[in-house]
Coordinates of C-alpha atoms in Angstrom, one line a residue:
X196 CA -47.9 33.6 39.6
X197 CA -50.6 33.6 37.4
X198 CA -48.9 35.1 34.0
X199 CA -50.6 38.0 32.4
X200 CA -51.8 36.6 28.7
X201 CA -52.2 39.6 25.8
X202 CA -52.8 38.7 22.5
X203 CA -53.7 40.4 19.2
X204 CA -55.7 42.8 21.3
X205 CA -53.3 44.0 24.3
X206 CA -54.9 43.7 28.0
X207 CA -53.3 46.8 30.4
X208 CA -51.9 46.0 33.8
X209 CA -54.1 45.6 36.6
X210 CA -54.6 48.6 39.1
X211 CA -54.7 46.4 41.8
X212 CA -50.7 45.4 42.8
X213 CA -50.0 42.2 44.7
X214 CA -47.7 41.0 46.7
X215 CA -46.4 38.8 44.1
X216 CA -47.0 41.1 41.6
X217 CA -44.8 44.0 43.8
X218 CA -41.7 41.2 43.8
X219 CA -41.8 40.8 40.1
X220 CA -41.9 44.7 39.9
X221 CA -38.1 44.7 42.4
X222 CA -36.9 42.2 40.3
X223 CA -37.2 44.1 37.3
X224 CA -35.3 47.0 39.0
X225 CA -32.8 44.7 40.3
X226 CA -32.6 43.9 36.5
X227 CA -32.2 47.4 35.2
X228 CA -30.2 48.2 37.7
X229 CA -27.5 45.8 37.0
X230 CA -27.4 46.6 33.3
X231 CA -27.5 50.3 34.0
X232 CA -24.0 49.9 35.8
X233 CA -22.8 47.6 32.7
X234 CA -23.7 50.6 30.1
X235 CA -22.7 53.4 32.4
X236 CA -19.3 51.6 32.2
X237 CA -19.5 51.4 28.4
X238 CA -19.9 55.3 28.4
X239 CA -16.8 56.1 30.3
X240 CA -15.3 53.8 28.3
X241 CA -14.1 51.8 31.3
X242 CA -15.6 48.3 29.7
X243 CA -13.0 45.8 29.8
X244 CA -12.2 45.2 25.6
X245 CA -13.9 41.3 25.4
X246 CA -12.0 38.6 23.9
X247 CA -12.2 34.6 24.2
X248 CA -8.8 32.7 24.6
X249 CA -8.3 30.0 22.3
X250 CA -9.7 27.8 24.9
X251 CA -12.9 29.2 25.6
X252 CA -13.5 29.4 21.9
X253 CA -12.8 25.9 21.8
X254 CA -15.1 25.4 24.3
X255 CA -17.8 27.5 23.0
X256 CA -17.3 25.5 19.8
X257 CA -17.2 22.4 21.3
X258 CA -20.5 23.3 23.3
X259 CA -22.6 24.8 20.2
X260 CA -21.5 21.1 18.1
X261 CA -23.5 19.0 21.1
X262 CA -26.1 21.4 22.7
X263 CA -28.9 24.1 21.7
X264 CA -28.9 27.5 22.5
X265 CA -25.1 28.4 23.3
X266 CA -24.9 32.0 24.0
X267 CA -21.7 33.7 25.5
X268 CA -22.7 36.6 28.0
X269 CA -21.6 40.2 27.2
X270 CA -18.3 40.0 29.0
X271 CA -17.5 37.0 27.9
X272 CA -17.0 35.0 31.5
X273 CA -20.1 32.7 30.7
X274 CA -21.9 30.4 27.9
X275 CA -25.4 29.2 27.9
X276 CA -26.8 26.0 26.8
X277 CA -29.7 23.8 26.9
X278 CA -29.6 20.4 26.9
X279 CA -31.7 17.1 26.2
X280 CA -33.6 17.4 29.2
X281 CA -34.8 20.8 28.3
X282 CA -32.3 22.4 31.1
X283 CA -30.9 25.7 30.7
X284 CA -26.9 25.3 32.0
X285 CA -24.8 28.3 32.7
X286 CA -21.1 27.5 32.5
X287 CA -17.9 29.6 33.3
X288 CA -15.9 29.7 30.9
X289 CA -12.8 30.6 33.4
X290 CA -13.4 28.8 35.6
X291 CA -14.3 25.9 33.4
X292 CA -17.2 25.0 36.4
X293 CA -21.3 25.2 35.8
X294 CA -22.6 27.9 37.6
X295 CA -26.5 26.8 37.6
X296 CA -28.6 25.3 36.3
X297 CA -32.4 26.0 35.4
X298 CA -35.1 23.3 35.0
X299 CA -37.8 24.8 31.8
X300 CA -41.2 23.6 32.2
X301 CA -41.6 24.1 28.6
X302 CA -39.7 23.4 25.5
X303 CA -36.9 26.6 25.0
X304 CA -37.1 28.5 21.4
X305 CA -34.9 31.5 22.4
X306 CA -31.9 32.8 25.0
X307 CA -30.7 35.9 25.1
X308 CA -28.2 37.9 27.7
X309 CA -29.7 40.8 29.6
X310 CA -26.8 41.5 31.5
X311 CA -23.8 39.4 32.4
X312 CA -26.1 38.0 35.7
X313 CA -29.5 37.6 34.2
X314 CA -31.0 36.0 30.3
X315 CA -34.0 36.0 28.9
X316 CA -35.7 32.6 28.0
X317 CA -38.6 32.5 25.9
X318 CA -41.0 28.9 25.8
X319 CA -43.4 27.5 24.0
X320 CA -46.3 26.9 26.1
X321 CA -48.7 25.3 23.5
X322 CA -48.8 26.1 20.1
X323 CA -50.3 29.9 19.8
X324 CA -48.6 30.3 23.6
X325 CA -45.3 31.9 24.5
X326 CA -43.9 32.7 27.8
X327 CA -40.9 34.9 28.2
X328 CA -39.3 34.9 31.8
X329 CA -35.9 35.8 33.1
X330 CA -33.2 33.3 34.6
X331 CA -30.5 34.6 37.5
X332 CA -26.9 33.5 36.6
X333 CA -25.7 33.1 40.3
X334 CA -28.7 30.8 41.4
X335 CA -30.6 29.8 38.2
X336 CA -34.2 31.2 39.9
X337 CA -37.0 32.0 37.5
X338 CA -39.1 34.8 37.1
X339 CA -42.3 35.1 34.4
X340 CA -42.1 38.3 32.5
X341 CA -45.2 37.7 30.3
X342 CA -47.2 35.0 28.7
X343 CA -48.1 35.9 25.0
X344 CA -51.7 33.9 23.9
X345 CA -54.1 33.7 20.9
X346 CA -51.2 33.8 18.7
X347 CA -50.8 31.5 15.3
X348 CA -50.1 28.2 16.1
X349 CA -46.1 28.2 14.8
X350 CA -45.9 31.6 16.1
X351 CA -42.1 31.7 18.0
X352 CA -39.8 34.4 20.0
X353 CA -37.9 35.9 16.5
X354 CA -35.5 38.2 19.2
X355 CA -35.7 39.9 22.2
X356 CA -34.3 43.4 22.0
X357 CA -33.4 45.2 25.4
X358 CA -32.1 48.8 25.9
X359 CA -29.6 48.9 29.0
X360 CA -30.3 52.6 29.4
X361 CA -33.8 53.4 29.0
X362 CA -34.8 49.6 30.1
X363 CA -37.4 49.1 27.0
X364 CA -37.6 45.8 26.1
X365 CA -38.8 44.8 22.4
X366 CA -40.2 41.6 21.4
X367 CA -40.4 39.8 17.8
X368 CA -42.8 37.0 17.5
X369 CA -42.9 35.8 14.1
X370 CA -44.8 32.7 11.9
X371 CA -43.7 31.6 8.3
X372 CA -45.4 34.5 7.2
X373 CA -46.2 37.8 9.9
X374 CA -44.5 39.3 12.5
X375 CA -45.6 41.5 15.7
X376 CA -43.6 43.1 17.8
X377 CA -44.5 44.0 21.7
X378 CA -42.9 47.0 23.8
X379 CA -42.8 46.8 27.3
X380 CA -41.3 50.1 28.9
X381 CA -40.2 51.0 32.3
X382 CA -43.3 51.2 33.9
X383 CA -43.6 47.9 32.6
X384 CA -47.2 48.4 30.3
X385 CA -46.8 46.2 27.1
X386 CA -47.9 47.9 23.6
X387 CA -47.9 46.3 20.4
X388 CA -45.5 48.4 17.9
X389 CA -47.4 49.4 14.7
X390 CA -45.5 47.8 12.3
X391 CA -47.6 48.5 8.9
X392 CA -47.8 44.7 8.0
X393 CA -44.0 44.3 7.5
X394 CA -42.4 40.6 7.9
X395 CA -39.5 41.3 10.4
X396 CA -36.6 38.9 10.2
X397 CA -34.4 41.0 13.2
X398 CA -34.4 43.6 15.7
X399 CA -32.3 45.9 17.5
X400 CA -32.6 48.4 19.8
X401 CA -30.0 51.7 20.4
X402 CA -29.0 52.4 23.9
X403 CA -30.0 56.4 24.6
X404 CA -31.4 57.2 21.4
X405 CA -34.0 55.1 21.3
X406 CA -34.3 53.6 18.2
X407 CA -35.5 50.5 16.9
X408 CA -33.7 48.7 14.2
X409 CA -35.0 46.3 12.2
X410 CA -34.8 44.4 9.2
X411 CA -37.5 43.6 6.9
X412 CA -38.7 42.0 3.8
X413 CA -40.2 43.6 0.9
X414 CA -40.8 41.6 -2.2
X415 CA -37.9 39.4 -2.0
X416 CA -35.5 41.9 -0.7
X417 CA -34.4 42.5 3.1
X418 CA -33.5 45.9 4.0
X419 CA -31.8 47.8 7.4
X420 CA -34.4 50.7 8.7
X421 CA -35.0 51.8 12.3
X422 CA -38.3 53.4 14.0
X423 CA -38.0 56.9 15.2
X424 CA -39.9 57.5 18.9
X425 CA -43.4 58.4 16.7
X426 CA -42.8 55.3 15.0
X427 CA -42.1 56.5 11.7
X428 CA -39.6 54.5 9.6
X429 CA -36.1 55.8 8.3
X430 CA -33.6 54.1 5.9
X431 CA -30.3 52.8 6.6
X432 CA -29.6 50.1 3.6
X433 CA -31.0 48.7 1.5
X434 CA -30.6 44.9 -0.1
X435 CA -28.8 44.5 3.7
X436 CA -28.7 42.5 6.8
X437 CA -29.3 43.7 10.2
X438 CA -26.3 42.6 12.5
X439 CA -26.2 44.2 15.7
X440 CA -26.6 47.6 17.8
X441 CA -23.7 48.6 20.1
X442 CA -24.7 52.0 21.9
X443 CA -25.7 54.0 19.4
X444 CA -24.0 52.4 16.6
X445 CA -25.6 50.3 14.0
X446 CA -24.2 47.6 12.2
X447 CA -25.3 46.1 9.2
X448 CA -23.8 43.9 6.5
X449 CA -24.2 43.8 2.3
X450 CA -25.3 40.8 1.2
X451 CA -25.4 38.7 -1.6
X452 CA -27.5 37.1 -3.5
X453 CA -28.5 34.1 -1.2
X454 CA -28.6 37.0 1.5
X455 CA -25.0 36.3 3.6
X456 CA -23.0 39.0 4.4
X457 CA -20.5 39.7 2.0
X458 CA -18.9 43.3 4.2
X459 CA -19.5 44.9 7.3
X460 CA -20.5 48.6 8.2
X461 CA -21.2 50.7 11.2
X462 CA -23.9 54.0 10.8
X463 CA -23.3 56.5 13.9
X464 CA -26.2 58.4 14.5
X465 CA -25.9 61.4 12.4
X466 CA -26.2 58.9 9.7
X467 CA -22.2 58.5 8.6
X468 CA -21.4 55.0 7.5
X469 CA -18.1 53.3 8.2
X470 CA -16.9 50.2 6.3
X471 CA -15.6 47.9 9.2
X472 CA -14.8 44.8 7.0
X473 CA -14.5 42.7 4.2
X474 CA -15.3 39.0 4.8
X475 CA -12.8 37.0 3.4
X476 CA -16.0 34.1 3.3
X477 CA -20.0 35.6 2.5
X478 CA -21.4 34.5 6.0
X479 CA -25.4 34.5 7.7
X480 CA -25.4 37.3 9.9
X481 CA -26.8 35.0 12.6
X482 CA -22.9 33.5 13.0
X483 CA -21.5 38.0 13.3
X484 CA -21.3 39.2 16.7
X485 CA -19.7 42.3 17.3
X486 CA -18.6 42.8 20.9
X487 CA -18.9 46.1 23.2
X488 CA -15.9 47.5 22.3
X489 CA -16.4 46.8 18.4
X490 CA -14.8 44.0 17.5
X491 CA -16.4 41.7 15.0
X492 CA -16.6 38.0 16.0
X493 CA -17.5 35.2 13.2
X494 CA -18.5 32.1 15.0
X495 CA -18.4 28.9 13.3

């Protein structure tokens, strides 16, 4: 289908619905309906706790040493890479068999899980021309979300944040020097989210709350903040790195002075902060998961 392009000035959906248009629509609510299941499971606290054996985090390792873009899927049954041939693979790790495998027509910058069946994959088009479309884990089908054009040449997908509960995704395009960051909610109309100029290294997005995390930059120093639903911005830390949202819950790490994390919080809600851990090792916040059920994960 013919990708709808936005750019610095944001073009609305078209009244007129095709046919194709109708199939992207049910694949979205096939989508959302899927991770709706995942996070109702997480609030009845039925989620299985995740964990890697020692041989699927050998694997894993083994996989992130040779190939780009290995990411593990939330309950831990499958990894993602890409390999030279610019081919996302999707492997079990219990089974130890690839599941499938999706040819991209354009070099990958960014993978991320949407549920255990589904990730997004963002491309690079052309320079100043992304595309972000969704790949099926059983059967490795594609479907365009959106084509982002008239961006900055070495603009590139930052992170993809994506709510399991109120289905608002959140996108973070960033160059070398700006960032912009689209919204595209349940009706699926894309906004750009007024940002006030800020560079924005990360983003995160809570599940029913609907807050936006995010970390910025502000003369030299990176701080954790999130945007209320008018947009307005509140403080979580400062001198911090944005690590991850689990539910509701925040995490964020101190960091030092060439900006790894040095310990590990959580911030419910109502604002009450929880030192989780102490790294024995200052590490990027790019190598700390932390898992549905809490659990911090370092990867190597």
């Amino acid at each position: 289908m013919m990708a709808r392009k936005i750019g610095r000035k944001l073009l609305g959906f078209v009244a007129i619905v095709t046919v194709v248009q109708l199939g992207v629509f049910y694949h979205y609510n096939h989508l959302f309906s899927v991770a709706n299941k995942g996070v109702q499971s997480l609030l009845n606290n039925q989620a299985k706790p995740e964990s890697l054996s020692q041989t699927e985090q050998a694997k894993v390792k083994q996989l992130r040493a040779k190939y780009k873009f290995v990411t593990v899927s939330p309950d831990d049954q499958y990894a993602t890479y890409v390999d030279g041939a610019n081919v996302l693979h999707i492997y079990d790790l219990e089974t130890k068999q690839e599941v499938s495998a999706a040819k991209n027509t354009y070099p990958v910058q960014y993978i991320s899980w949407i549920s255990d069946e589904n990730v997004f994959v963002g491309e690079r088009v052309q320079p100043g021309n992304l595309e972000l479309k969704t790949v099926d884990v059983d059967d490795g089908s594609q479907v365009i979300v959106q084509d982002f054009a008239q961006l900055a040449p070495d603009a590139a997908f930052a992170k993809i944040a994506f709510s399991q509960y109120t289905n608002d995704v959140y996108i973070l395009i960033n160059t070398s020097t700006t960032s912009v960051i689209y919204h595209i909610d349940t009706m699926k109309h894309v906004d750009e989210v007024p940002i006030g100029g800020r560079y924005i290294k990360n983003i995160a997005v809570s599940d029913t709350q609907n807050r936006l995390y995010f970390e910025d930059r502000l003369n030299g120093s990176y701080n954790v903040l999130y945007f209320d639903n008018n947009y307005v911005a509140h403080r979580v830390q400062l001198n911090a790195a944005l690590i991850s949202v689990v539910g509701n819950t925040v995490y964020y790490g101190d960091i030092d002075s060439n900006g790894d994390v040095t310990s590990v919080y959580s911030e419910d809600p109502s604002g009450k902060s929880t030192l989780i851990q102490t790294l024995p090792t200052p590490t990027p916040a790019s190598n700390i998961d932390v898992t549905d059920d809490g659990q911090l994960r370092v990867n190597e």
